[in-house]
Coordinates of C-alpha atoms in Angstrom, one line a residue:
Chain A
E1452 CA 0.1 -0.1 0.0
V1453 CA 1.2 3.6 -1.1
Q1454 CA 1.3 5.9 2.2
L1455 CA 2.9 8.1 4.3
V1456 CA 3.0 7.8 8.1
E1457 CA 3.9 10.6 10.6
S1458 CA 5.1 10.1 14.1
G1459 CA 6.8 12.0 17.1
G1460 CA 4.2 14.5 18.1
G1461 CA 3.2 15.3 21.3
L1462 CA 3.3 17.9 24.2
V1463 CA 6.3 20.0 24.6
Q1464 CA 7.0 23.4 26.5
P1465 CA 7.7 26.5 24.6
G1466 CA 11.8 26.9 23.9
G1467 CA 11.9 23.1 23.7
S1468 CA 12.5 20.6 20.9
L1469 CA 10.7 17.9 18.9
R1470 CA 11.8 15.5 15.9
L1471 CA 8.8 14.3 13.5
S1472 CA 9.1 11.4 11.2
C1473 CA 7.4 10.3 8.2
A1474 CA 7.6 6.7 7.1
A1475 CA 7.1 6.0 3.4
S1476 CA 6.1 3.1 1.7
G1477 CA 4.6 1.7 -1.5
F1478 CA 6.4 3.8 -3.7
S1479 CA 10.2 4.9 -4.8
F1480 CA 10.9 7.5 -2.2
T1481 CA 13.9 8.7 -3.8
N1482 CA 11.9 9.6 -7.1
Y1483 CA 10.2 12.5 -4.8
S1484 CA 10.5 15.7 -3.3
M1485 CA 8.7 15.9 -0.1
N1486 CA 7.0 18.5 2.0
W1487 CA 5.9 19.4 5.9
V1488 CA 2.5 21.2 5.9
R1489 CA 1.2 22.1 9.1
Q1490 CA -2.7 23.1 10.4
A1491 CA -3.1 24.9 13.6
P1492 CA -6.6 24.1 15.4
G1493 CA -9.3 25.0 13.5
K1494 CA -7.4 26.8 10.7
G1495 CA -6.2 26.5 7.2
L1496 CA -3.0 24.8 5.6
E1497 CA 0.3 26.3 5.8
W1498 CA 3.5 24.9 4.0
I1499 CA 6.2 25.0 5.9
S1500 CA 9.3 23.0 4.4
Y1501 CA 10.4 21.3 1.3
T1502 CA 13.4 19.0 0.0
T1503 CA 14.3 17.6 -3.0
S1504 CA 14.7 13.8 -3.6
W1505 CA 18.2 13.9 -2.6
S1506 CA 18.4 17.0 -0.5
K1507 CA 20.2 19.3 -2.8
T1508 CA 17.6 21.9 -2.3
I1509 CA 15.8 23.0 0.9
Y1510 CA 13.2 25.7 1.7
Y1511 CA 11.4 26.8 4.8
A1512 CA 8.7 29.2 5.2
D1513 CA 9.7 32.5 7.1
S1514 CA 7.4 31.4 9.9
V1515 CA 10.2 28.4 10.6
K1516 CA 13.4 29.5 9.2
G1517 CA 16.1 29.5 11.7
R1518 CA 14.2 27.0 14.0
F1519 CA 13.1 24.2 12.0
I1520 CA 15.4 21.6 9.9
I1521 CA 14.1 19.3 7.3
S1522 CA 16.1 16.1 6.3
R1523 CA 15.5 12.6 4.8
D1524 CA 17.1 9.3 4.8
N1525 CA 16.5 7.6 1.8
A1526 CA 17.9 4.4 2.8
R1527 CA 15.0 4.3 5.4
N1528 CA 12.7 5.8 3.4
S1529 CA 12.1 8.3 5.8
L1530 CA 11.3 12.3 6.0
Y1531 CA 12.2 14.2 9.4
L1532 CA 11.5 17.5 10.9
Q1533 CA 13.6 18.7 13.8
M1534 CA 11.8 21.5 15.4
N1535 CA 13.6 23.7 18.0
S1536 CA 12.8 26.8 20.1
L1537 CA 9.1 25.9 19.8
R1538 CA 6.4 28.7 20.2
A1539 CA 2.7 28.4 21.2
E1540 CA 2.0 29.4 17.7
D1541 CA 3.6 26.2 16.4
T1542 CA 0.9 24.0 18.1
A1543 CA -0.6 22.4 15.2
M1544 CA -1.2 19.0 13.0
Y1545 CA 1.9 18.4 10.7
Y1546 CA 1.4 16.5 7.7
C1547 CA 4.0 15.0 5.4
A1548 CA 3.1 15.3 1.7
R1549 CA 4.7 14.2 -1.5
D1550 CA 4.9 16.7 -4.5
M1551 CA 5.1 16.0 -8.2
G1552 CA 8.5 17.3 -8.8
S1553 CA 8.3 20.2 -11.2
D1554 CA 4.7 21.0 -10.3
L1555 CA 4.2 21.5 -6.6
Y1556 CA 0.8 19.9 -6.0
L1557 CA 0.7 17.6 -3.3
D1558 CA -0.5 14.3 -4.5
M1559 CA -0.2 12.3 -1.4
W1560 CA -0.4 13.0 2.5
G1561 CA 0.2 11.3 5.8
R1562 CA -2.6 11.4 8.6
G1563 CA -0.6 13.8 10.5
T1564 CA 1.0 13.9 14.0
L1565 CA -0.2 16.5 16.7
V1566 CA 2.1 18.8 18.2
N1567 CA 1.0 20.8 21.2
V1568 CA 3.2 23.6 22.4
S1569 CA 2.1 24.4 25.9
S1570 CA 3.5 25.1 29.6
Chain B
E1108 CA 3.7 34.9 -1.6
V1109 CA 0.7 34.7 -4.0
V1110 CA -2.5 35.4 -1.7
M1111 CA -5.2 33.2 -2.7
T1112 CA -8.7 33.8 -1.4
Q1113 CA -11.8 31.5 -1.6
S1114 CA -15.3 32.5 -1.4
P1115 CA -17.6 31.9 0.3
A1116 CA -16.1 31.0 3.6
S1117 CA -19.1 28.5 3.9
L1118 CA -22.1 27.4 2.1
S1119 CA -24.9 24.8 2.6
V1120 CA -26.4 22.7 -0.1
S1121 CA -28.9 20.2 -0.3
P1122 CA -28.1 16.5 -1.4
G1123 CA -28.5 16.1 -5.2
G1124 CA -27.7 19.8 -5.7
R1125 CA -24.5 21.8 -7.2
A1126 CA -21.9 23.7 -5.1
T1127 CA -19.9 26.6 -6.7
L1128 CA -16.5 27.2 -5.0
S1129 CA -14.2 30.1 -6.0
C1130 CA -10.6 30.8 -5.8
R1131 CA -9.0 34.0 -6.7
A1132 CA -5.1 34.5 -6.9
G1133 CA -3.5 37.6 -6.2
Q1134 CA -1.6 37.6 -9.4
S1135 CA -1.7 35.2 -12.3
V1136 CA -0.9 31.6 -11.8
G1137 CA -1.6 30.5 -15.1
T1138 CA -3.2 26.8 -14.6
N1139 CA -0.7 25.9 -11.7
L1140 CA -3.8 25.6 -9.3
A1141 CA -4.8 22.6 -7.2
W1142 CA -8.0 21.8 -5.2
Y1143 CA -7.9 19.5 -2.1
Q1144 CA -10.9 18.1 -0.1
Q1145 CA -10.3 17.7 3.5
K1146 CA -13.1 16.0 5.8
P1147 CA -13.1 16.4 9.7
G1148 CA -10.5 14.5 11.4
Q1149 CA -8.8 13.5 8.1
A1150 CA -5.7 14.8 5.8
P1151 CA -6.0 16.6 2.8
R1152 CA -7.0 14.8 -0.4
L1153 CA -5.9 15.8 -3.9
L1154 CA -8.9 16.5 -5.9
I1155 CA -7.9 18.5 -8.8
Y1156 CA -4.5 19.8 -10.4
D1157 CA -3.5 21.8 -13.3
A1158 CA -6.6 23.5 -12.6
S1159 CA -9.0 21.1 -14.4
T1160 CA -7.3 17.7 -14.2
R1161 CA -9.0 15.5 -11.9
A1162 CA -6.7 13.2 -9.6
T1163 CA -6.7 9.6 -9.8
G1164 CA -10.0 8.0 -8.6
M1165 CA -11.9 11.3 -8.3
P1166 CA -15.5 11.1 -9.8
A1167 CA -16.4 13.2 -12.8
R1168 CA -19.0 15.4 -10.7
F1169 CA -15.9 17.0 -9.4
R1170 CA -14.9 19.8 -12.0
G1171 CA -12.4 22.6 -11.9
S1172 CA -12.1 25.3 -14.2
G1173 CA -10.3 28.7 -14.7
S1174 CA -7.1 30.4 -15.2
G1175 CA -5.0 33.3 -14.5
T1176 CA -6.5 34.8 -11.4
E1177 CA -10.0 33.3 -11.4
F1178 CA -10.8 29.5 -10.4
T1179 CA -14.1 27.5 -9.9
L1180 CA -14.5 24.0 -8.4
T1181 CA -17.9 22.8 -9.2
I1182 CA -19.5 19.7 -7.5
S1183 CA -22.7 18.4 -9.0
S1184 CA -25.1 15.6 -7.6
L1185 CA -24.1 16.3 -4.1
H1186 CA -23.7 13.5 -1.7
S1187 CA -23.6 13.8 2.1
E1188 CA -20.1 12.7 1.8
D1189 CA -19.0 15.7 -0.1
S1190 CA -19.5 17.5 3.4
A1191 CA -15.8 18.9 4.0
V1192 CA -13.2 22.0 3.8
Y1193 CA -12.1 22.6 0.2
Y1194 CA -8.7 24.3 -0.1
C1195 CA -7.1 26.0 -3.3
Q1196 CA -3.5 25.8 -3.5
Q1197 CA -1.1 27.8 -6.5
Y1198 CA 2.0 26.4 -7.4
D1199 CA 3.1 28.8 -10.2
H1200 CA 4.8 30.8 -7.5
W1201 CA 6.1 28.4 -5.2
L1202 CA 3.3 27.3 -3.3
S1203 CA 0.6 28.9 -1.2
F1204 CA -3.1 27.8 0.0
G1205 CA -6.2 29.7 0.4
Q1206 CA -8.3 29.7 3.8
G1207 CA -10.7 27.0 2.5
T1208 CA -14.4 26.9 1.9
K1209 CA -16.5 24.6 4.6
L1210 CA -19.1 22.9 2.4
E1211 CA -22.3 21.6 4.2
I1212 CA -24.7 18.9 2.8
K1213 CA -28.1 19.0 4.1

């Protein structure tokens, strides 16, 4: 089955760190660039980070630049998001999503992992 | 960032009816526009890409149209399971999402 499965979310205090993982299966992971998209409770979708298939190009939204680090391990078919200096406004469901390369629409999404930044 | 504005914010339509959702881009995005459906408690799902191409498995009653700055998602023969929030997303200038339209079928 073709799927993405996120993990690693949870409750963390402001200023803390968390590392999210996304396990890919059922497709050739190295053929795709990957993204993290988040959704605050009751809010819309916000793209936050992107990496090409071999991590040659990486982008971040301004809201997370300098605090979050995207990475991937193609041998493990996994995508990661290291989140540092977390703030209350980072509270959200975090989705990993596959894009179509030259066209950045997101054709596959995981079910998400919830991050709650609170004291 | 290209600002995407969706309207209306919400709408309610009867089963069997038709819903028309609009999405406006702050600048031309050509036909580099996608639509997603998000049901409560679920991840978004790709419906339409390239403004009018249905994603694999999406029924023909979901129709996307438009180009430039004005786009429309039309859903006909509405079913109760079409109740969801629908988002547009441009990918001409990196990527950005609209704020969503909540569709209720009742």
